[in-house]
Coordinates of C-alpha atoms in Angstrom, one line a residue:
Chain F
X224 CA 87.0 -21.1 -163.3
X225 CA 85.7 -24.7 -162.3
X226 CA 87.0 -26.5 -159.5
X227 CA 89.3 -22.9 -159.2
X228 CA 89.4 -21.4 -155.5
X229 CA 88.6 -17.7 -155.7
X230 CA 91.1 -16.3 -153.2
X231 CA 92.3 -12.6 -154.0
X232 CA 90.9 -10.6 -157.0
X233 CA 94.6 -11.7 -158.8
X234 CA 93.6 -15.1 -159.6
X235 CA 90.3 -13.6 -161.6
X236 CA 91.9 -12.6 -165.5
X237 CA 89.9 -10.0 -166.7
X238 CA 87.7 -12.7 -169.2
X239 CA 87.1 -14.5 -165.9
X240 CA 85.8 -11.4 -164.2
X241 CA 83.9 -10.1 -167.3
X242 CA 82.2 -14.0 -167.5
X243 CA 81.4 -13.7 -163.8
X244 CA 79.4 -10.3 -164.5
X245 CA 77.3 -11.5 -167.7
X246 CA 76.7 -14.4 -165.4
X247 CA 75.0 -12.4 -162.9
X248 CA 73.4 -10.5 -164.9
X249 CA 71.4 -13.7 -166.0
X250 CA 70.4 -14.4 -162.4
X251 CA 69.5 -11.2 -161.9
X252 CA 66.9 -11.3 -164.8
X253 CA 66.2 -15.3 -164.4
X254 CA 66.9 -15.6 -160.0
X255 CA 64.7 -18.6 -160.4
X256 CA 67.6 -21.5 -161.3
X257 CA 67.8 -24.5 -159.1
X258 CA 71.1 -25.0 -160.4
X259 CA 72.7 -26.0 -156.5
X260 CA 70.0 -29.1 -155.7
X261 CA 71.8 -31.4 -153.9
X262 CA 74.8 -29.3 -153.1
X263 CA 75.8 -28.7 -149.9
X264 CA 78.1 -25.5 -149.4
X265 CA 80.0 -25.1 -146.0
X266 CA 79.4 -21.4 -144.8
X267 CA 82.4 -21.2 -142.2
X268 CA 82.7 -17.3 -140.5
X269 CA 85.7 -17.5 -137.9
X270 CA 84.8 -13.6 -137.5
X271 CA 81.2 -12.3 -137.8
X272 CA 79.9 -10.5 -140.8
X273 CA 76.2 -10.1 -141.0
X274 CA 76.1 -8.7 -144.7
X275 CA 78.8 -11.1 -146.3
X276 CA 77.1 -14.1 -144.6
X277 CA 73.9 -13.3 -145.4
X278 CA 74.4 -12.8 -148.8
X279 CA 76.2 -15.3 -149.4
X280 CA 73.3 -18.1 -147.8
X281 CA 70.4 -16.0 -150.0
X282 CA 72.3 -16.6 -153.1
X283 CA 72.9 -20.4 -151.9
X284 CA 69.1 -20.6 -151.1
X285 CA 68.0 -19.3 -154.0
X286 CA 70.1 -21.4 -155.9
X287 CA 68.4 -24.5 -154.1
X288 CA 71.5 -25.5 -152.1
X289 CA 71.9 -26.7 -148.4
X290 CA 73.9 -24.5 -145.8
X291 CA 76.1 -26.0 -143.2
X292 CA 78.3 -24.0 -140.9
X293 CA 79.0 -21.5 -138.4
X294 CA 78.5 -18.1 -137.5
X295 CA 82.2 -17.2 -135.2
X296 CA 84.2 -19.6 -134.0
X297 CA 82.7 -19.5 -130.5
X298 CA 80.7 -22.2 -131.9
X299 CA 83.1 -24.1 -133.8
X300 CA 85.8 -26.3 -132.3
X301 CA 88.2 -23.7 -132.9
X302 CA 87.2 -22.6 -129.4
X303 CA 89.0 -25.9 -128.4
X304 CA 92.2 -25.1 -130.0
X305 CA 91.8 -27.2 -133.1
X306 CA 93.9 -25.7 -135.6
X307 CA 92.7 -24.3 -139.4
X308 CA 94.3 -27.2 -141.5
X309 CA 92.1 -29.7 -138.9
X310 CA 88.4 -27.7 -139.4
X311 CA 89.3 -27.1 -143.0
X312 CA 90.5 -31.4 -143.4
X313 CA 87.0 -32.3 -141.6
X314 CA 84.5 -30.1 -143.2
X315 CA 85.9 -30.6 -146.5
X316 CA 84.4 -34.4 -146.2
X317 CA 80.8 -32.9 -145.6
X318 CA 80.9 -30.6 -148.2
X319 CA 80.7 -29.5 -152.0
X320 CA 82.3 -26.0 -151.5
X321 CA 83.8 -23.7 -148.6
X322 CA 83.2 -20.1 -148.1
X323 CA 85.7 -18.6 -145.2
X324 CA 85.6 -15.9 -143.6
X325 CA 88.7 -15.5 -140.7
X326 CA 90.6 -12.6 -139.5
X327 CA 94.0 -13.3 -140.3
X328 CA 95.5 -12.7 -143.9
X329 CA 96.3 -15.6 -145.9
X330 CA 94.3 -18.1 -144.3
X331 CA 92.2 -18.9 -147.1
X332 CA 95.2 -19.3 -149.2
X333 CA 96.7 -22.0 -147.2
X334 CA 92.8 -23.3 -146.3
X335 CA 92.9 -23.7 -150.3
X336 CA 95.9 -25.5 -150.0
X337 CA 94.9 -28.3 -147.4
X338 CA 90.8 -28.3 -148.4
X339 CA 89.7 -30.7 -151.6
X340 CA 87.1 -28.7 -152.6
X341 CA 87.3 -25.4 -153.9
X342 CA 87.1 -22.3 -151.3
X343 CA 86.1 -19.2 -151.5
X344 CA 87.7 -16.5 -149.9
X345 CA 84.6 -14.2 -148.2
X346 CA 87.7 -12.2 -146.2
X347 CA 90.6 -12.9 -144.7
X348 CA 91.6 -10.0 -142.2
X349 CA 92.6 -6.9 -144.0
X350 CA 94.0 -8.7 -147.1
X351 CA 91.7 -10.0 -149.8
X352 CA 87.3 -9.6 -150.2
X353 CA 86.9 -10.9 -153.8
X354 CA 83.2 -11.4 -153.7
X355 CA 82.8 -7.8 -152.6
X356 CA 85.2 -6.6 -155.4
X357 CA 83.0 -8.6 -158.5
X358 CA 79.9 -7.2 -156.7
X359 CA 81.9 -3.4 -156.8
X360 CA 82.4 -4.3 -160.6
X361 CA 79.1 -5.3 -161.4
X362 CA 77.3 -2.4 -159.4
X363 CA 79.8 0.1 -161.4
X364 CA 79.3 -1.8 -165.1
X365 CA 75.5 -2.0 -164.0
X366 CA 75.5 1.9 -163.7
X367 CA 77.5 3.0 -166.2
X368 CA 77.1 0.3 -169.3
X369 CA 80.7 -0.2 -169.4
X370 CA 84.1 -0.7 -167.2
X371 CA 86.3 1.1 -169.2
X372 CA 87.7 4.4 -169.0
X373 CA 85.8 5.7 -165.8
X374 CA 87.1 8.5 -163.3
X375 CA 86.8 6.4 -160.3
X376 CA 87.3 8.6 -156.9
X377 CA 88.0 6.1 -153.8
X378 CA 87.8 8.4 -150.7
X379 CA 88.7 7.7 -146.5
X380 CA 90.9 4.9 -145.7
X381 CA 92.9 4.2 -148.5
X382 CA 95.4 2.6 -146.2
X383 CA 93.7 -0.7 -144.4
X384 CA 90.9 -0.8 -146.2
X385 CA 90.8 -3.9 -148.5
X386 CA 88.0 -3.3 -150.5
X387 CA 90.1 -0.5 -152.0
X388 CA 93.0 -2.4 -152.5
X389 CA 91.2 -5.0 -154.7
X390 CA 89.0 -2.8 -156.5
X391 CA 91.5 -0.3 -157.4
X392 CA 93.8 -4.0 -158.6
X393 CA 90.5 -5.2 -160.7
X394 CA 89.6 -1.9 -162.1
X395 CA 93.5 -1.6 -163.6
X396 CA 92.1 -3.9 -166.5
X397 CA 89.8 -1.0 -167.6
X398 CA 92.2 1.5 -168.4
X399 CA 90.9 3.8 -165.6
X400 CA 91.7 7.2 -163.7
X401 CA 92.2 7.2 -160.4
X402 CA 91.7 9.4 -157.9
X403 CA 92.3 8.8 -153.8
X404 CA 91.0 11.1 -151.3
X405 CA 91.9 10.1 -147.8
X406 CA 93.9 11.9 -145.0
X407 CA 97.9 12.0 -144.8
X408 CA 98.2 9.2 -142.8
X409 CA 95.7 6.7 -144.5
X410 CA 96.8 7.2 -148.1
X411 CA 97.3 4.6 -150.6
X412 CA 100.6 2.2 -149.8
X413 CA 103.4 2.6 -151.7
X414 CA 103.1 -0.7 -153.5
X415 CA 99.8 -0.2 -155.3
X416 CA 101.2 3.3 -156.4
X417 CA 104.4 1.1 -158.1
X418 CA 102.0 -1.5 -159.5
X419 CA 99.8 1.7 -161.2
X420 CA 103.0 3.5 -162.8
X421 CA 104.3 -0.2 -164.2
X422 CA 100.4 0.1 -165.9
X423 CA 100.7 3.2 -166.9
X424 CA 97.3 4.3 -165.3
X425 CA 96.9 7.9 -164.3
X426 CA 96.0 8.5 -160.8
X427 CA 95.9 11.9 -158.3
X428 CA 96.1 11.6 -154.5
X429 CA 93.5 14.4 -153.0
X430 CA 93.7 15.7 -149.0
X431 CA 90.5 18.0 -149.6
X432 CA 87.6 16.2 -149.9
X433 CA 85.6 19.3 -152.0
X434 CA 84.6 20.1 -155.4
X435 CA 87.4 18.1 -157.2
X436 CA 84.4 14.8 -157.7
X437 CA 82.7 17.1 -160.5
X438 CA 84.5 14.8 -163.2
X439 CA 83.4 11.8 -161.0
X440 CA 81.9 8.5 -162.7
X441 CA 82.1 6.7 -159.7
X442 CA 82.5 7.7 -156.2
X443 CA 83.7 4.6 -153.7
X444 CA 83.5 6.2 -150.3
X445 CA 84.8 4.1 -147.1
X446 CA 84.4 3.5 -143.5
X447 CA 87.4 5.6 -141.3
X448 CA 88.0 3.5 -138.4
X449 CA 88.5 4.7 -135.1
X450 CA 91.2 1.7 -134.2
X451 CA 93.4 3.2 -136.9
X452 CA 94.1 6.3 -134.9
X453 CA 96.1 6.6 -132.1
X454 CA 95.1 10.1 -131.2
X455 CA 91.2 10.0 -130.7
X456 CA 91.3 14.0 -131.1
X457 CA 92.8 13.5 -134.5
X458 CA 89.9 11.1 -135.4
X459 CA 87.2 12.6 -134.6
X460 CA 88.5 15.7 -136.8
X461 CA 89.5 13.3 -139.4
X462 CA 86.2 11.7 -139.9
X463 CA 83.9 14.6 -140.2
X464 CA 86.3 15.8 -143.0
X465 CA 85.4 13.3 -145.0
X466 CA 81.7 13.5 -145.1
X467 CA 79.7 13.2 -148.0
X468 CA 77.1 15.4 -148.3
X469 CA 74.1 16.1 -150.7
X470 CA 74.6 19.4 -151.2
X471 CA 78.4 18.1 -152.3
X472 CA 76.6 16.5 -155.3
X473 CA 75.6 19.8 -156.9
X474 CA 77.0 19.8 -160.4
X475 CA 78.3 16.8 -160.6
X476 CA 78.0 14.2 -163.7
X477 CA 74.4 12.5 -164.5
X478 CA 76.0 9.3 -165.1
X479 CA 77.8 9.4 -161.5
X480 CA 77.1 7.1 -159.0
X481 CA 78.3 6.5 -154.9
X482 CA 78.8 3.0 -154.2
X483 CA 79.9 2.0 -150.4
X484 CA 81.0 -1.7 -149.0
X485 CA 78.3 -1.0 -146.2
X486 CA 78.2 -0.3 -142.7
X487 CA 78.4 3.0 -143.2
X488 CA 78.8 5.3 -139.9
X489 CA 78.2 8.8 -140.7
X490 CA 80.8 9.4 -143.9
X491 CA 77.5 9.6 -145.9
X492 CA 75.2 11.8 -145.1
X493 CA 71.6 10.5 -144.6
X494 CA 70.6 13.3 -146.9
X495 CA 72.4 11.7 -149.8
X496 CA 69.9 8.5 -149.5
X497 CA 67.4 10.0 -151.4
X498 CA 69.7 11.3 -154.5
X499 CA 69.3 9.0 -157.6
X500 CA 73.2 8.9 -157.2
X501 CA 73.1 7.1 -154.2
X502 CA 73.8 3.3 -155.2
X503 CA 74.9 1.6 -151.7
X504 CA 71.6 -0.1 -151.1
X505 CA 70.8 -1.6 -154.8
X506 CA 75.0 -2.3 -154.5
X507 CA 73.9 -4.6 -151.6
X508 CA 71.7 -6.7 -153.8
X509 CA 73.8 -7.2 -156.4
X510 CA 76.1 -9.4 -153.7
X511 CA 73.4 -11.6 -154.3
X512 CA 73.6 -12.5 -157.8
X513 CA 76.8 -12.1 -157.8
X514 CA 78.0 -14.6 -155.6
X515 CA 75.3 -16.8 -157.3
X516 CA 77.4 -16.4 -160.5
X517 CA 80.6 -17.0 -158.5
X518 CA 79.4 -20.0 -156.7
X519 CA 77.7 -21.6 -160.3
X520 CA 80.9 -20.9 -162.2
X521 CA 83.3 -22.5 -159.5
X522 CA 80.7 -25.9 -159.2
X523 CA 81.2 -26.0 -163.5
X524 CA 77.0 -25.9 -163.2
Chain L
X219 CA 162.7 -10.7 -147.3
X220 CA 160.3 -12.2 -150.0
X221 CA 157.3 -12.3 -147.4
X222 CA 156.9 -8.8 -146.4
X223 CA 156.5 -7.0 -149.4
X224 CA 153.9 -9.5 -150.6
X225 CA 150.7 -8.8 -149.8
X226 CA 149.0 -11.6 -147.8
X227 CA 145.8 -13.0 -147.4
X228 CA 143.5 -11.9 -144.8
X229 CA 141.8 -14.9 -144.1
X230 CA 143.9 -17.8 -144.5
X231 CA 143.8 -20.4 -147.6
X232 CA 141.6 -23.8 -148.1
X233 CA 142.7 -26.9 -149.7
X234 CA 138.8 -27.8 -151.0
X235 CA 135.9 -26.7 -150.9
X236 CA 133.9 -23.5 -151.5
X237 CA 134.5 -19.2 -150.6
X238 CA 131.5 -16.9 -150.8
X239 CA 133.1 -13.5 -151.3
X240 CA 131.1 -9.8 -151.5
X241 CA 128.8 -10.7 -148.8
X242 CA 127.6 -7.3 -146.9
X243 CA 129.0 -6.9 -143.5
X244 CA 126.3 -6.2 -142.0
X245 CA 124.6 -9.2 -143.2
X246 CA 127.3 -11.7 -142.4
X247 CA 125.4 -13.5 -139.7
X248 CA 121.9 -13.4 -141.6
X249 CA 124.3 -15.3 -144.2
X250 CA 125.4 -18.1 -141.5
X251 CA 121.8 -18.5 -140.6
X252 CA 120.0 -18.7 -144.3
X253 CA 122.7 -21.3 -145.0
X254 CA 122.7 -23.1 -141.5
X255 CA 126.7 -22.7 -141.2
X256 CA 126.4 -23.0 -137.7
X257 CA 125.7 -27.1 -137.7
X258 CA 128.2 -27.4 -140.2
X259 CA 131.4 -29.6 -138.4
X260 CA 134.2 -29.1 -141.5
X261 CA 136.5 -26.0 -140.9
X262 CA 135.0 -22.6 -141.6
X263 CA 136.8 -19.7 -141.7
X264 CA 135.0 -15.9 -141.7
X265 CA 136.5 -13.0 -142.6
X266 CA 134.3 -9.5 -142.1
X267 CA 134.6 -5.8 -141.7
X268 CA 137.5 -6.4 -144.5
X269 CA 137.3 -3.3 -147.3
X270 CA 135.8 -3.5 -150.5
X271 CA 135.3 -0.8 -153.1
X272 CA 131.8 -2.1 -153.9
X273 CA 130.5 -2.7 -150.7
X274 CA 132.5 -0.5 -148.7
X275 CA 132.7 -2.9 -145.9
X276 CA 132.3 -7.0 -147.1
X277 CA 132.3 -10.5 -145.4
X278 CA 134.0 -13.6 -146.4
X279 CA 133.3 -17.2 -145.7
X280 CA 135.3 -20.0 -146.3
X281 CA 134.1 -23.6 -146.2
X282 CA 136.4 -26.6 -146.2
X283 CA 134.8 -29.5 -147.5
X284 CA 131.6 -27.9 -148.3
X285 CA 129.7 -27.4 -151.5
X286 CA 126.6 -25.7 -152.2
X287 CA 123.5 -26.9 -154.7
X288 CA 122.5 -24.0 -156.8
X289 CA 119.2 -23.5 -154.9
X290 CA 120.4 -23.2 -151.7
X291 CA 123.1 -21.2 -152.3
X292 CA 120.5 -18.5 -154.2
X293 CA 118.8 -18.2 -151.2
X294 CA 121.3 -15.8 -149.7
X295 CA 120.9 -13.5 -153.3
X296 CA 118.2 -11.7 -151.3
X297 CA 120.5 -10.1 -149.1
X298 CA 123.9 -10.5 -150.7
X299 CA 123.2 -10.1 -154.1
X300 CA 126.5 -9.6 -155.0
X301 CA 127.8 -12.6 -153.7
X302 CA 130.6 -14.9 -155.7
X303 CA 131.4 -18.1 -155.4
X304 CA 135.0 -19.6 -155.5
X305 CA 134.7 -23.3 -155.8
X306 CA 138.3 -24.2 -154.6
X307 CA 140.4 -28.0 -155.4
X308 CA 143.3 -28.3 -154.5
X309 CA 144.4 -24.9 -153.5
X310 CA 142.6 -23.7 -157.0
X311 CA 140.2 -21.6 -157.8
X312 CA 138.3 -24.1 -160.0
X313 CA 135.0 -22.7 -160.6
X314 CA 133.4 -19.2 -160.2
X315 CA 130.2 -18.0 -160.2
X316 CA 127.5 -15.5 -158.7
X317 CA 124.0 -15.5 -156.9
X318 CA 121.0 -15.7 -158.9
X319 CA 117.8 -14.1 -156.9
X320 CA 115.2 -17.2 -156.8
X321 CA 111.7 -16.9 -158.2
X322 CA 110.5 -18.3 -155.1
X323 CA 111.5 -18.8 -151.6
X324 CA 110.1 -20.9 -149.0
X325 CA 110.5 -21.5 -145.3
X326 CA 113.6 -19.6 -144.7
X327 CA 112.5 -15.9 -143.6
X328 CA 109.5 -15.2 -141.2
X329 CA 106.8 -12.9 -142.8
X330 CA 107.1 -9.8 -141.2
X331 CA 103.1 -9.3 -140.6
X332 CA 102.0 -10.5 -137.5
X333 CA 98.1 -11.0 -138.5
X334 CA 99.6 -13.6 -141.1
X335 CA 98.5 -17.4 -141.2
X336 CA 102.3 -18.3 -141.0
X337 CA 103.1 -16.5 -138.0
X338 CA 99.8 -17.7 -135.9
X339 CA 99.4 -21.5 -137.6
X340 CA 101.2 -24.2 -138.5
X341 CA 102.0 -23.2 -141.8
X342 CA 105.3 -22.8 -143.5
X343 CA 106.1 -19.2 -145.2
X344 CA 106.8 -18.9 -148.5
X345 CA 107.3 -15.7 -150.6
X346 CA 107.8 -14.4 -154.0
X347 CA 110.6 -12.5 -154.8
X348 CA 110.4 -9.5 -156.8
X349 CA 112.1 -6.7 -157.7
X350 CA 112.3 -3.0 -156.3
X351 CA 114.7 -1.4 -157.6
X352 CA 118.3 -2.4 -159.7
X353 CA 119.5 -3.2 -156.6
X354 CA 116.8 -4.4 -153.9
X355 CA 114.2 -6.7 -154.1
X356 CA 110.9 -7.2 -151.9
X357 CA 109.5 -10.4 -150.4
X358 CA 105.6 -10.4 -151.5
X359 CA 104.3 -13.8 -149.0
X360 CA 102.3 -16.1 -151.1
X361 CA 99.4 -16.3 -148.1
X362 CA 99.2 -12.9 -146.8
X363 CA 100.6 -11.1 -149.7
X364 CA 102.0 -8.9 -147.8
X365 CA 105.7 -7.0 -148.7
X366 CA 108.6 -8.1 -146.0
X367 CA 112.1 -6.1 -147.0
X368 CA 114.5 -8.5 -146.9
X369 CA 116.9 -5.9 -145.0
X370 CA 114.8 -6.2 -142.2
X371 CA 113.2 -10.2 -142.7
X372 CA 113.4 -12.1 -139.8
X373 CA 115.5 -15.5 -141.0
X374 CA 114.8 -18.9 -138.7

């Protein structure tokens, strides 16, 4: 993984991904390691994100490295038209890694091209989030002692949402059953349904959101976003159906857990927060140590 | 007389160079524009809307003087992947061959997501090419990775 860009969850096998986890999992009994001294990492977010961002400079901190950067491009030169290749070409000189976040897909791809150091991908519009996917992993091997052979239940919008997308790609190396909740029109695309039958992995595609999770290891629940409608009646129905509620969690497994990217609007219920199922918050942490792992690995330190 | 009874060709004859047969009609001008036909100044002879029991209605081109490498010629596999190739000296069929789909493509077809690097930035597409079905195949664009179907791909 040295020198290696992290771009989209693909370029991860599943040794690299299972080295990243044991990785954090050190940091997150030892977060003491000074390993970045001297480093300094470019932090470069062409589109807000509080969480990522944060997270990201935590781990970098703790780690002992330097920050440089922006927080959206009103106050970067992009704001005076300078195009990607340019930014990428200049910061790359200051610089011992990049972490991007912009809003169109592929941009870190081709910033990985053009950059001499090694980028990480912290999302590129509704594409690729592999930071968020390890941190997914390690929350749900964390939880449950193992990856393999889990009932994993992703439920809202299946569609844009690209969390799912890598998840449900990662998680294919773990010989897992899908389920996807979500309504008729933000189901699962067509092509990750091909690329589960040429794996042979089970999956089931739900419209009810009701007591089908009792069989649930892990439930991923997701943010159902008003732009994605273009009926606002429809959405407002559409998101309260897709609630979950503590009351829901009534005989369901021990072992099961609900994880959640974060910002959450209402699709869980405050009630849940106080259920030892609920994860989302110590989920949140994790980011930490795993992008600690992620950055380590990728410097060879 | 001799002449009418045989059956003649429907697009006249070429001393050298090279006919692509079995192209789709409907794709005949996607053709002329993967393969840049229209800057070409030898003589160029097309033939389209002719029958065909494969393709129920096909395109033919004829190129005087004109031969193709092997990767360019591939490039038109995506939308005319029966395609054949008559490499013609004098008057002969010399040569024949078919399409092979490429592996990779690059800088011919537009990506057809508009949130893509490609289509907002400086940045030339490229895609890889995989399969669908027996007969289609899907354009997967190495930066967005998004799917464009090459039915409906956009060609510069």
């Amino acid at each position: 993984m040295k020198d290696k860009s992290l771009i989209s969850i693909d370029d991860y096998s599943k040794a690299d991904i299972i080295n990243t986890l044991d990785r954090a999992e050190d940091f997150e009994r030892n977060p003491h390691q000074p390993l970045l001294e001297g480093k300094v990492i470019a932090s470069l977010f062409f589109e807000p994100s509080t969480r990522t961002r944060l997270s990201f400079e935590s781990a970098i901190s703790r780690l002992g490295g330097k920050v440089i950067g922006f927080a959206s491009k009103d106050s970067s030169s992009v704001q005076k038209g300078e195009s990607l290749k340019d930014t990428i070409k200049t910061v790359n000189n200051y610089c011992d890694l990049i972490i991007m976040r912009h809003p169109l897909e592929g941009s870190a791809r081709y910033a990985s091209e053009v950059a001499d150091v090694p980028v990480i991908n912290a999302g590129d519009g509704a594409n690729q989030h592999p930071t968020q996917t390890l941190l997914d992993l390690y929350s749900i091997r964390q939880t449950q002692g193992k990856l393999d052979d889990l009932n994993l239940f992703l439920v809202g919008d299946l569609k844009y949402g690209r969390t799912v997308h890598s998840l449900l790609m990662a998680m294919s190396n773990f010989n897992t059953t899908y389920h996807f909740v979500s309504p008729p029109e933000l189901r699962v695309p067509e092509e990750y349904k091909m690329f589960l039958k040429e794996k042979k992995l089970k999956f089931h595609e739900h419209t009810d959101f009701t007591d089908i999770i009792s069989d649930a290891d892990i439930i991923y629940m997701t943010r159902i976003q008003r732009e994605r409608f273009s009926d606002p009646m429809e959405y407002e129905k559409t998101k309260n159906s897709y609630v979950l509620r503590n009351s829901m969690l009534e005989g369901t497994k021990d072992n099961l857990r609900i994880l959640h990217p974060l910002p959450r609007v209402n699709e869980i219920h405050d009630d849940v927060d106080e259920n030892k199922k609920a994860y989302y918050f110590p989920q949140a942490l994790n980011g930490v140590y795993t992008r600690m792992a992620i950055m380590s690995s990728i410097l060879g330190l | 007389m001799a002449d009418s009874s045989k059956p003649k060709l429907q697009v006249s004859a070429i001393r050298n160079g090279t006919v692509i047969d079995h192209v789709p009609a409907k794709h005949l001008f996607k053709v002329i524009a993967i393969l840049g036909l229209d800057k070409i100044t030898t003589q160029i002879t097309f033939g389209t809307n002719l029958e065909s029991k494969k393709l129920g209605h096909k395109a033919i081109i004829k190129l005087s003087e004109v031969f193709f490498k092997d990767e360019d010629i591939n490039k038109i596999a995506l939308i005319a992947p029966h395609a054949k190739l008559n490499i013609i000296k004098n008057f002969k069929v010399t040569e024949k061959s078919e399409v092979q789909v490429p592996e990779k493509i690059k800088g011919i077809a537009k990506c057809g997501n508009p949130n893509c690097i490609t289509n907002n930035d400086h940045v030339n597409t490229a895609f890889y090419v995989l399969p669908k079905d027996k007969e289609k195949v899907a354009l997967k664009c190495h930066y967005c990775e998004k799917i464009t179907d090459p039915e409906d791909m956009e060609v510069f």
